[in-house]
PDB file of C-alpha atoms and ligand atoms in Angstrom:
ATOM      1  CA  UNK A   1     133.092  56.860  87.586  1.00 91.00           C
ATOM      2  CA  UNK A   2     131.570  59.248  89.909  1.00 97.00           C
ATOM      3  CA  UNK A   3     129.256  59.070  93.125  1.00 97.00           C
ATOM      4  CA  UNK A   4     126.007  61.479  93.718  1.00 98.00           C
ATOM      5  CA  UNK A   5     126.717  61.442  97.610  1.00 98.00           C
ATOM      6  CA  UNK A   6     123.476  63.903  97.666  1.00 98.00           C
ATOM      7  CA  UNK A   7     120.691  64.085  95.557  1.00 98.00           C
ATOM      8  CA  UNK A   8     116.593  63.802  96.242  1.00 98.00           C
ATOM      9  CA  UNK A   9     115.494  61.569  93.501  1.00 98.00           C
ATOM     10  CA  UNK A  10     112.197  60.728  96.224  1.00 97.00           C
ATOM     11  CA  UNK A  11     111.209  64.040  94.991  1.00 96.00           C
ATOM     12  CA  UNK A  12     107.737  64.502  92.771  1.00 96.00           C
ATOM     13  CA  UNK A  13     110.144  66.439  90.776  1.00 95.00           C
ATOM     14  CA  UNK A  14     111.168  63.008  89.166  1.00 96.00           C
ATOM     15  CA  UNK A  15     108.059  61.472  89.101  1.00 95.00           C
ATOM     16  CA  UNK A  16     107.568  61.955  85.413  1.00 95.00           C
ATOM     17  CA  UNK A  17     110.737  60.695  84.084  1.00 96.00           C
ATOM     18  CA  UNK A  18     113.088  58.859  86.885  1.00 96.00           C
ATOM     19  CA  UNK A  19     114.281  55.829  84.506  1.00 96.00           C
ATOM     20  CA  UNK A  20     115.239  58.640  81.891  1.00 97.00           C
ATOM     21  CA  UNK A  21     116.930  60.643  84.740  1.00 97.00           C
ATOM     22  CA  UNK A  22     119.034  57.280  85.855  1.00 97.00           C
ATOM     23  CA  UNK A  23     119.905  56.415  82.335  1.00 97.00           C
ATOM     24  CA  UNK A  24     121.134  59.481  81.624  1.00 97.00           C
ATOM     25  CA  UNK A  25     123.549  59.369  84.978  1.00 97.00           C
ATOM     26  CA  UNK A  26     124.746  56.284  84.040  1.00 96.00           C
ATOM     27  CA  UNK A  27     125.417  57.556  80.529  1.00 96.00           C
ATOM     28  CA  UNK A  28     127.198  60.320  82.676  1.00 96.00           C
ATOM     29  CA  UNK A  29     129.557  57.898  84.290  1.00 96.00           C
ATOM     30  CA  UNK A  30     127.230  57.791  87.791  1.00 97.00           C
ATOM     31  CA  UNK A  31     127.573  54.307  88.733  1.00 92.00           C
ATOM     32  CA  UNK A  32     126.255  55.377  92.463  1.00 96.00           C
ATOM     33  CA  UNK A  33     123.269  57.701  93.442  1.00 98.00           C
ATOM     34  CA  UNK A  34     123.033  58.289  97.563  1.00 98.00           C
ATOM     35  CA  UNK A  35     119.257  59.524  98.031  1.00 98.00           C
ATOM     36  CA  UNK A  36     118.954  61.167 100.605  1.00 98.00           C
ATOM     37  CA  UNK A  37     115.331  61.868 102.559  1.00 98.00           C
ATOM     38  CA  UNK A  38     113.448  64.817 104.705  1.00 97.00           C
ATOM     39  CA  UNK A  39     110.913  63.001 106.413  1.00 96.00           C
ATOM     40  CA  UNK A  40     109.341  59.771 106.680  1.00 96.00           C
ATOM     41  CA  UNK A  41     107.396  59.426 103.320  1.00 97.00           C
ATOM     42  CA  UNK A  42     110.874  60.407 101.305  1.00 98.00           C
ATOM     43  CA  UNK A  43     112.622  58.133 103.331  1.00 98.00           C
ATOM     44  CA  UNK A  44     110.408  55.132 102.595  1.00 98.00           C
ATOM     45  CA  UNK A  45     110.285  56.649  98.802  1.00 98.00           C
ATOM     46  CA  UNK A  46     114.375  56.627  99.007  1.00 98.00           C
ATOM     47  CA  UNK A  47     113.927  52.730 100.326  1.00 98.00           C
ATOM     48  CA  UNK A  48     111.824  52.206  97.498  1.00 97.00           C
ATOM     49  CA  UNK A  49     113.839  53.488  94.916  1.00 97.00           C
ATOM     50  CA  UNK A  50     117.058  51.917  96.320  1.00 97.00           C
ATOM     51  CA  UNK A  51     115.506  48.483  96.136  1.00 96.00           C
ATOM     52  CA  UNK A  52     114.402  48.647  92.767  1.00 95.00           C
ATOM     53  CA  UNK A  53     117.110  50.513  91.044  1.00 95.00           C
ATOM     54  CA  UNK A  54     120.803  49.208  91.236  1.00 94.00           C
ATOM     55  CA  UNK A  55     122.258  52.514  91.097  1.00 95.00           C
ATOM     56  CA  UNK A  56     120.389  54.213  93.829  1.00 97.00           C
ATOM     57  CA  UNK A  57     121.493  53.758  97.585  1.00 98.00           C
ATOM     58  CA  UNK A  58     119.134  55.433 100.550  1.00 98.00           C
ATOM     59  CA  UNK A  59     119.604  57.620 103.105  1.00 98.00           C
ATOM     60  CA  UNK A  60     116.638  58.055 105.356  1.00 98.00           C
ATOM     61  CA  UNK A  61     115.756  60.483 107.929  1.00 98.00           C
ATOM     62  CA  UNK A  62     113.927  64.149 109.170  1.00 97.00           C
ATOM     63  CA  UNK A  63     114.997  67.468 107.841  1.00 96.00           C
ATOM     64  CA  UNK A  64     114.880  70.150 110.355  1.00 95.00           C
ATOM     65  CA  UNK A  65     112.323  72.110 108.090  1.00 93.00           C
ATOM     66  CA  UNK A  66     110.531  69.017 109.020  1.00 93.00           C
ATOM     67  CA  UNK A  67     111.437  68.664 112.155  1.00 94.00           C
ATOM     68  CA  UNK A  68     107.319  69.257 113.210  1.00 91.00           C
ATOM     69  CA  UNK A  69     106.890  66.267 111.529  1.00 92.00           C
ATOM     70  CA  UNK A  70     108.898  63.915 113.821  1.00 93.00           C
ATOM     71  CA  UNK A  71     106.900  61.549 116.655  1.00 90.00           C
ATOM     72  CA  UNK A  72     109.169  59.177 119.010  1.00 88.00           C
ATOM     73  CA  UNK A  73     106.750  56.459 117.864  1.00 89.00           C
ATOM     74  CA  UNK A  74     108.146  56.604 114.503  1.00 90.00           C
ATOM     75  CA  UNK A  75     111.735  55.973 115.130  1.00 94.00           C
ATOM     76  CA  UNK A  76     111.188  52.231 115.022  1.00 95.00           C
ATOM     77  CA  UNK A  77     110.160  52.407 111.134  1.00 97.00           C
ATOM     78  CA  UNK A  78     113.614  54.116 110.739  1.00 97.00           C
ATOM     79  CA  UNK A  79     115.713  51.949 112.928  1.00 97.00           C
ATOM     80  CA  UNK A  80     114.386  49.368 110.469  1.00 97.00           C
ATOM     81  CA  UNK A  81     115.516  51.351 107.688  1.00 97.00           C
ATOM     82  CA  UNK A  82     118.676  51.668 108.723  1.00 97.00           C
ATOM     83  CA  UNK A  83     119.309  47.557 108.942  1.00 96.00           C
ATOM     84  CA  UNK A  84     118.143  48.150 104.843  1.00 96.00           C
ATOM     85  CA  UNK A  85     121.369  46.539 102.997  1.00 95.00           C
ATOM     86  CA  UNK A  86     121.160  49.793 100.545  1.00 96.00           C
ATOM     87  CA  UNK A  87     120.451  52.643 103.415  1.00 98.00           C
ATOM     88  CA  UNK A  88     123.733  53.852 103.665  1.00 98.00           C
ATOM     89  CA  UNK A  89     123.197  56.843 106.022  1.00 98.00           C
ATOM     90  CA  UNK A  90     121.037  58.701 108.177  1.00 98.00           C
ATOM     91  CA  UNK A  91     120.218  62.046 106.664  1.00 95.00           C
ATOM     92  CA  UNK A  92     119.892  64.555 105.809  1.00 97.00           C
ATOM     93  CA  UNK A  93     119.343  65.633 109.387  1.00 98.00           C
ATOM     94  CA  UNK A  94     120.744  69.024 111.206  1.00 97.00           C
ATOM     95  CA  UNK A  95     119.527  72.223 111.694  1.00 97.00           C
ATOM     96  CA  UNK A  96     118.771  75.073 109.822  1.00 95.00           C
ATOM     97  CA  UNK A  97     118.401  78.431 111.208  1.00 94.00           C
ATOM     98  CA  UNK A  98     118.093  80.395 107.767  1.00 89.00           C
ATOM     99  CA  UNK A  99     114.148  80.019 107.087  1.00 79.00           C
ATOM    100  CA  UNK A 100     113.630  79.320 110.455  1.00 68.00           C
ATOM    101  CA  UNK A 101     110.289  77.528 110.096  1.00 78.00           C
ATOM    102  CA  UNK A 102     110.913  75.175 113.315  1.00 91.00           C
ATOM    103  CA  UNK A 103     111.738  76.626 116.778  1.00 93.00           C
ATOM    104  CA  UNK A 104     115.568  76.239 117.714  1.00 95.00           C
ATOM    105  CA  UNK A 105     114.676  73.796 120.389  1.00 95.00           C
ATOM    106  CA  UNK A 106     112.478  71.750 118.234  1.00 95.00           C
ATOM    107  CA  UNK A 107     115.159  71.068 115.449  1.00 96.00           C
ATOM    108  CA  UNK A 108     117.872  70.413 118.195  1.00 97.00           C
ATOM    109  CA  UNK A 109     115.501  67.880 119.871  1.00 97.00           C
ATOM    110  CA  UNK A 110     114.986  65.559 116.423  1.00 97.00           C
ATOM    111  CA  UNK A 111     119.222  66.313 115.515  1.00 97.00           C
ATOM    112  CA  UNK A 112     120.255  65.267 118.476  1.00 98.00           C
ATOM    113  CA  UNK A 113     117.345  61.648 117.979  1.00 97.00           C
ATOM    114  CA  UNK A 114     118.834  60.883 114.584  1.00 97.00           C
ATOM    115  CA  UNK A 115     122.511  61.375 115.581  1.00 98.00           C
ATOM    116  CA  UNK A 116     121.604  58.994 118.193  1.00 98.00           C
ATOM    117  CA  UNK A 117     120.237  56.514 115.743  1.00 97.00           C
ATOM    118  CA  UNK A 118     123.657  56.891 113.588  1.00 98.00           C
ATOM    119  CA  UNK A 119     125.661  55.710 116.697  1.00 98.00           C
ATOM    120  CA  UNK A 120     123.107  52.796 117.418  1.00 97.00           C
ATOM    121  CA  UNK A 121     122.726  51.681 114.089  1.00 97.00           C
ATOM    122  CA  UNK A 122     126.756  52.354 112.850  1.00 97.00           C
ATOM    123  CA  UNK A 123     125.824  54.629 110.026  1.00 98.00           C
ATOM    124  CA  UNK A 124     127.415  57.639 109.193  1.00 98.00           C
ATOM    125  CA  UNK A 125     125.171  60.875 108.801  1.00 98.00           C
ATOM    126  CA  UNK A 126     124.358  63.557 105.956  1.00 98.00           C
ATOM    127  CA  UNK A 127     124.439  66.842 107.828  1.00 98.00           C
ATOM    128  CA  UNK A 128     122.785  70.022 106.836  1.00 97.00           C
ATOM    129  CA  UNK A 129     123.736  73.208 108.644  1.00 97.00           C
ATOM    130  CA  UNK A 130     122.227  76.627 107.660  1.00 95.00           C
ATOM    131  CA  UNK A 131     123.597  79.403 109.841  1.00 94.00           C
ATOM    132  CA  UNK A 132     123.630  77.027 112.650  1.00 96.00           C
ATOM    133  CA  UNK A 133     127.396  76.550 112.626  1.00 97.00           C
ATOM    134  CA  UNK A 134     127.664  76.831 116.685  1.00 97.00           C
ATOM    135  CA  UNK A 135     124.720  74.774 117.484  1.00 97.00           C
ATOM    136  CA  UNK A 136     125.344  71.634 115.331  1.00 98.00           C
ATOM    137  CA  UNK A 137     128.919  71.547 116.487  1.00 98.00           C
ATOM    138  CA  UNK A 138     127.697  71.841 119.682  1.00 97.00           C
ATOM    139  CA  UNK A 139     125.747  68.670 119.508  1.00 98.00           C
ATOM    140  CA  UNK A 140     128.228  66.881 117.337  1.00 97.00           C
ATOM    141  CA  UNK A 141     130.860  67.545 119.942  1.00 96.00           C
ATOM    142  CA  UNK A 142     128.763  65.371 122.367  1.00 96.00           C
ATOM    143  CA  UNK A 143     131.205  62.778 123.673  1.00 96.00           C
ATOM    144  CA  UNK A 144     128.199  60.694 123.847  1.00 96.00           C
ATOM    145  CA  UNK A 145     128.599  60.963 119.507  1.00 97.00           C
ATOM    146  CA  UNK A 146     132.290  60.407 119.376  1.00 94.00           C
ATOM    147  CA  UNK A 147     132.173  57.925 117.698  1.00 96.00           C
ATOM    148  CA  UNK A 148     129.540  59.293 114.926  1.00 98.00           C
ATOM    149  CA  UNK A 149     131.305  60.510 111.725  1.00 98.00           C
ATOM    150  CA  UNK A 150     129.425  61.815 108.306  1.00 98.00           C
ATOM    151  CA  UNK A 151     129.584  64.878 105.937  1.00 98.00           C
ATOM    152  CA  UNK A 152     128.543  68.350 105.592  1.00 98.00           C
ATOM    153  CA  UNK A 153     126.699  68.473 102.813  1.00 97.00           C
ATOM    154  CA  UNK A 154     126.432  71.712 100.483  1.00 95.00           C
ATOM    155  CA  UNK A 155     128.967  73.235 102.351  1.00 95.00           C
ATOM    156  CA  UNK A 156     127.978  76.946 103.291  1.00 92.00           C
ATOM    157  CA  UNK A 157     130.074  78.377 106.035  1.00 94.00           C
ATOM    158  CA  UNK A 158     133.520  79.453 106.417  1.00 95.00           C
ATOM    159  CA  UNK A 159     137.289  78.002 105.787  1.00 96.00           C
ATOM    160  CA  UNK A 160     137.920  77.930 109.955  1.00 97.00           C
ATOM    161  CA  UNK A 161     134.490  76.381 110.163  1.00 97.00           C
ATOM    162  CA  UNK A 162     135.676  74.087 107.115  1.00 97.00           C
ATOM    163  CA  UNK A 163     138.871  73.193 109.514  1.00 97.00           C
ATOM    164  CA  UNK A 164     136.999  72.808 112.727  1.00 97.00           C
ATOM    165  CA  UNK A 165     134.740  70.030 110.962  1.00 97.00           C
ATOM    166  CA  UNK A 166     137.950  68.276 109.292  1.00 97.00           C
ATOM    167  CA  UNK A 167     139.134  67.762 112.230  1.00 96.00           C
ATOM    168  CA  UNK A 168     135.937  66.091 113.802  1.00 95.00           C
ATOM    169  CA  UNK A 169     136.841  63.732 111.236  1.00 96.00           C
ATOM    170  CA  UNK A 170     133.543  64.770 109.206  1.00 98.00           C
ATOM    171  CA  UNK A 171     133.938  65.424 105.266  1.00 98.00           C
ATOM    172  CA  UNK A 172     132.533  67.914 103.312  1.00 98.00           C
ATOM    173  CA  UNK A 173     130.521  67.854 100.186  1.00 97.00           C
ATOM    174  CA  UNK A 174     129.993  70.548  97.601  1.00 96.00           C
ATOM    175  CA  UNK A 175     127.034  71.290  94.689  1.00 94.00           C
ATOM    176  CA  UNK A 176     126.610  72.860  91.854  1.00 90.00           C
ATOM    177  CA  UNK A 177     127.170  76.115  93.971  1.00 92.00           C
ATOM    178  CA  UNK A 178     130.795  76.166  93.286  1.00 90.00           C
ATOM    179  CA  UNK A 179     130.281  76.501  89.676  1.00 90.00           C
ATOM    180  CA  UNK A 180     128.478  80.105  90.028  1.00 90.00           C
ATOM    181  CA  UNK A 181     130.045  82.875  89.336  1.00 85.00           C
ATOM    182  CA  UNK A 182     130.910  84.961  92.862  1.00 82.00           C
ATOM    183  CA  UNK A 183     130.347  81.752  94.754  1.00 85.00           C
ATOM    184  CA  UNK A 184     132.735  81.897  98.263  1.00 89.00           C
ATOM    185  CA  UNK A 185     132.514  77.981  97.771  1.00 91.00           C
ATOM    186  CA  UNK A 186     135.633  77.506  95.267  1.00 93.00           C
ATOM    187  CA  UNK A 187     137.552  79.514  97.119  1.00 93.00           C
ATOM    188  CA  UNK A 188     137.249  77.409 100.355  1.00 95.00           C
ATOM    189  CA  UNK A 189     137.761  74.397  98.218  1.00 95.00           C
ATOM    190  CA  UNK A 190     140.627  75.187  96.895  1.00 95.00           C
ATOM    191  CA  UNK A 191     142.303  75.332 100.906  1.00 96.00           C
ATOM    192  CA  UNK A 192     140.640  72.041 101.308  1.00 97.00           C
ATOM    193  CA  UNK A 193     142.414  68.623 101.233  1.00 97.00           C
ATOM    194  CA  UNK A 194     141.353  66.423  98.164  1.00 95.00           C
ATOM    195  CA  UNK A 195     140.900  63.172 100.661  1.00 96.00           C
ATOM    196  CA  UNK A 196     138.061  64.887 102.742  1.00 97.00           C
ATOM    197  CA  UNK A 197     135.867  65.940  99.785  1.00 97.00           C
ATOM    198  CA  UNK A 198     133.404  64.225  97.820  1.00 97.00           C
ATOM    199  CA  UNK A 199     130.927  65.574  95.575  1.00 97.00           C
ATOM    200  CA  UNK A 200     126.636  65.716  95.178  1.00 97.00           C
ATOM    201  CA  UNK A 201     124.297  67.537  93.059  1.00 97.00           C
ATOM    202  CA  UNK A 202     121.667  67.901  95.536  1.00 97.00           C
ATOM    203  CA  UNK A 203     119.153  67.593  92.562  1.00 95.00           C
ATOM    204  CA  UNK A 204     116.278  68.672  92.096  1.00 95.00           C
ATOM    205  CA  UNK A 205     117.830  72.232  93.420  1.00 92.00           C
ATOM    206  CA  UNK A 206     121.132  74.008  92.816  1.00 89.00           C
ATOM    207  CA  UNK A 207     121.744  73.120  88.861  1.00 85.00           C
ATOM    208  CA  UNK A 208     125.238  73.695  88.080  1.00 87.00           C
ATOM    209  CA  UNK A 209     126.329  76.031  85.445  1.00 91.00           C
ATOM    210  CA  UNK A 210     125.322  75.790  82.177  1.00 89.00           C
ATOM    211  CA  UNK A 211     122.202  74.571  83.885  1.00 87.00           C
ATOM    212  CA  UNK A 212     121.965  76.981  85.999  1.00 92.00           C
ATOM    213  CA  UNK A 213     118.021  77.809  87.644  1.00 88.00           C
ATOM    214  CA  UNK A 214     116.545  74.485  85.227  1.00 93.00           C
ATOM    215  CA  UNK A 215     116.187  71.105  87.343  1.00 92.00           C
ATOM    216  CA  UNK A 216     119.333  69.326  88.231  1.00 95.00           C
ATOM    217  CA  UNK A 217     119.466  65.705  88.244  1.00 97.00           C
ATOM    218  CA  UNK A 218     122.855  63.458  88.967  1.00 97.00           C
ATOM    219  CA  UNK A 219     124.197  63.436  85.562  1.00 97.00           C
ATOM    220  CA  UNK A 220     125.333  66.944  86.233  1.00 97.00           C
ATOM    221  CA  UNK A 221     127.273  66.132  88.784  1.00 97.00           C
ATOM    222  CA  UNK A 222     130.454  66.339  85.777  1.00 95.00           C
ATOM    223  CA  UNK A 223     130.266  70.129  85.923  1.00 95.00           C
ATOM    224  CA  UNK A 224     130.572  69.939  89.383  1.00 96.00           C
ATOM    225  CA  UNK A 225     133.525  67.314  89.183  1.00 97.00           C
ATOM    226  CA  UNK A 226     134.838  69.779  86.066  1.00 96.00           C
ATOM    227  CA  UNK A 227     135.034  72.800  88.770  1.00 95.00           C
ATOM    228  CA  UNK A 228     136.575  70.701  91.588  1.00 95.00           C
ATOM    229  CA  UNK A 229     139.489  69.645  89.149  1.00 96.00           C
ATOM    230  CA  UNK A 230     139.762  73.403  87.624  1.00 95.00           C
ATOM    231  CA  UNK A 231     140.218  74.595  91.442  1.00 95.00           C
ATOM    232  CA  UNK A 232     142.269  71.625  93.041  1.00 95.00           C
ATOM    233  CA  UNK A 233     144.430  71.756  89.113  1.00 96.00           C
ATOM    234  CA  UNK A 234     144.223  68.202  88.861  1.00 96.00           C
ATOM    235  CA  UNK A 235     143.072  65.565  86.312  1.00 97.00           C
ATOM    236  CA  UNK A 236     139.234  64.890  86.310  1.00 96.00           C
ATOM    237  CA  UNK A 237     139.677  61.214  86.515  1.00 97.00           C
ATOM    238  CA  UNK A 238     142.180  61.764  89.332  1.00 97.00           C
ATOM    239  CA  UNK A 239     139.178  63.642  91.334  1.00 97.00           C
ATOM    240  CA  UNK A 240     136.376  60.725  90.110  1.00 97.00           C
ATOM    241  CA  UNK A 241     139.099  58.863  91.656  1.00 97.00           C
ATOM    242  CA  UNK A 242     139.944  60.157  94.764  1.00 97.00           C
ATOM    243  CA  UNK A 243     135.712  61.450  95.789  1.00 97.00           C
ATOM    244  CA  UNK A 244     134.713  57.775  94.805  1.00 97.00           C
ATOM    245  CA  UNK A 245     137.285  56.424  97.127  1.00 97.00           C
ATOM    246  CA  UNK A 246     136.136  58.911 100.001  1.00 97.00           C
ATOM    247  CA  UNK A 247     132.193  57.897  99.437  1.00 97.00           C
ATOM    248  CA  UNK A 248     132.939  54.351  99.614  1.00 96.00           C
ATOM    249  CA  UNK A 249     135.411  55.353 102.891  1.00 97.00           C
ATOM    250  CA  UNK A 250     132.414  57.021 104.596  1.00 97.00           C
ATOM    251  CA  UNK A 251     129.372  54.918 103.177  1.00 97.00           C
ATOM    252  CA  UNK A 252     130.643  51.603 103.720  1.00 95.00           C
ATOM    253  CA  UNK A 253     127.389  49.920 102.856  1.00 95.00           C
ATOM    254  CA  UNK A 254     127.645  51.637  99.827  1.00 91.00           C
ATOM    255  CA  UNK A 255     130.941  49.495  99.166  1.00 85.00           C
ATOM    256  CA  UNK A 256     129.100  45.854 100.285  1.00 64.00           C
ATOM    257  CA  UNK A 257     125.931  46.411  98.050  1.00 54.00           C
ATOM    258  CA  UNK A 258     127.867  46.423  95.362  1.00 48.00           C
ATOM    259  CA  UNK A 259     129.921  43.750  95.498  1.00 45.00           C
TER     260      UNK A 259
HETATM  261 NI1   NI B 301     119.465  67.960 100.064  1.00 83.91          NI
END
């Protein structure tokens, strides 16, 4: 059985054919789908989902491509989501410095809100850094955030960066990336311990190989698992083992709804 720890089913993308899209990841041996939100009207779409489909958990929250989008009035409609018995996180929240399309201080401002909402509310958080290595460390080094813990998702910096955010006691998470040829990603993987790792899709984006550039959806998340036990040279059950184990250590709602 495997986990989607990251995947945007609240995108139009799966408007058309979403029940297909399930039923094939259960087909697939994806008993759990985390979906995880940019703004407010994904997050309530994520809510939505999660409440009518067993398989699909929510994690709600502003991207920092949408981090224009965020007014301090509206953080009451989230700290409501986050009491949701299927919102499992707060994410994908962070800071991304790549495209650039929100001043520095803007994204910091609405990263440092949500992580604040993770410690009041007790979830964990769904990071996304984009050549902002320095500046999300710096605010998840906060001692006010000690106790906030979560995971790097689609993994995209370096193995002492990779080390540094072990050792917060964050995990990291890995797409489809790993599976392209030239990718850095395997390689950092493979110096990574199997207990810190779990595994997403990120669909609609970032297809795996043979699917490469089509629309990913969480029933490819087996290529990804196929490259993670081809690196680490164990068993693919062993790893559906051990990055189920690690989502359900992190997501601990995602443990109760299902029970
Ligand atoms: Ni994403």
């Amino acid at each position: 059985m495997f986990i989607d720890s990251h995947c945007h089913l609240n995108f139009s993308a799966f408007d058309e054919d979403l029940d297909a899209v399930v039923h094939r990841a259960v087909e697939a041996g994806v008993d759990r789908i985390i979906v995880a939100s940019v703004d407010e009207e994904s997050s309530r779409k994520a809510v939505e989902l999660a409440e009518r489909t067993p398989q699909i958990y929510a994690a709600v929250g502003i991207h920092p491509q949408d981090a224009q989008k965020y007014a301090e009035e509206s953080i009451r409609i989230f700290q409501d989501w986050a009491r949701h018995p299927k919102v499992v996180a707060i994410g994908e929240i962070g800071l991304d410095y790549y495209r650039d399309y929100n001043p520095k201080e803007l994204q910091v401002r609405v990263f440092k809100r949500f992580v604040r909402l993770a410690k009041e509310t007790g979830l964990p958080i769904i990071v996304h850094n984009r050549g902002a290595d320095s500046d999300v460390m710096a605010v998840l080094s906060d001692p006010r955030f000690k106790s906030v813990t979560g995971v790097f998702h689609c993994f995209s910096s370096d193995l002492s960066y990779a080390r540094n955010v072990l050792q917060r006691g964050y995990l990291i998470s890995f797409t489809g990336i790993v599976t392209f040829k030239n990718s850095e990603s395997a390689a950092i993987l493979r110096e990574l311990p199997e207990e810190k790792l779990m595994l997403e899709t990120d669909a609609p984006l970032l297809a795996p190989e043979p699917h490469r550039g089509k629309r990913n959806e969480p029933a490819f998340i087996k290529f990804v698992a196929e490259k993670f036990a081809e690196v680490k040279q164990i068993s693919l059950d062993e790893i559906a083992k051990i990055t189920t184990q690690n989502a359900l250590r992190l997501f601990p709602k995602l443990r109760n709804a299902f029970d």
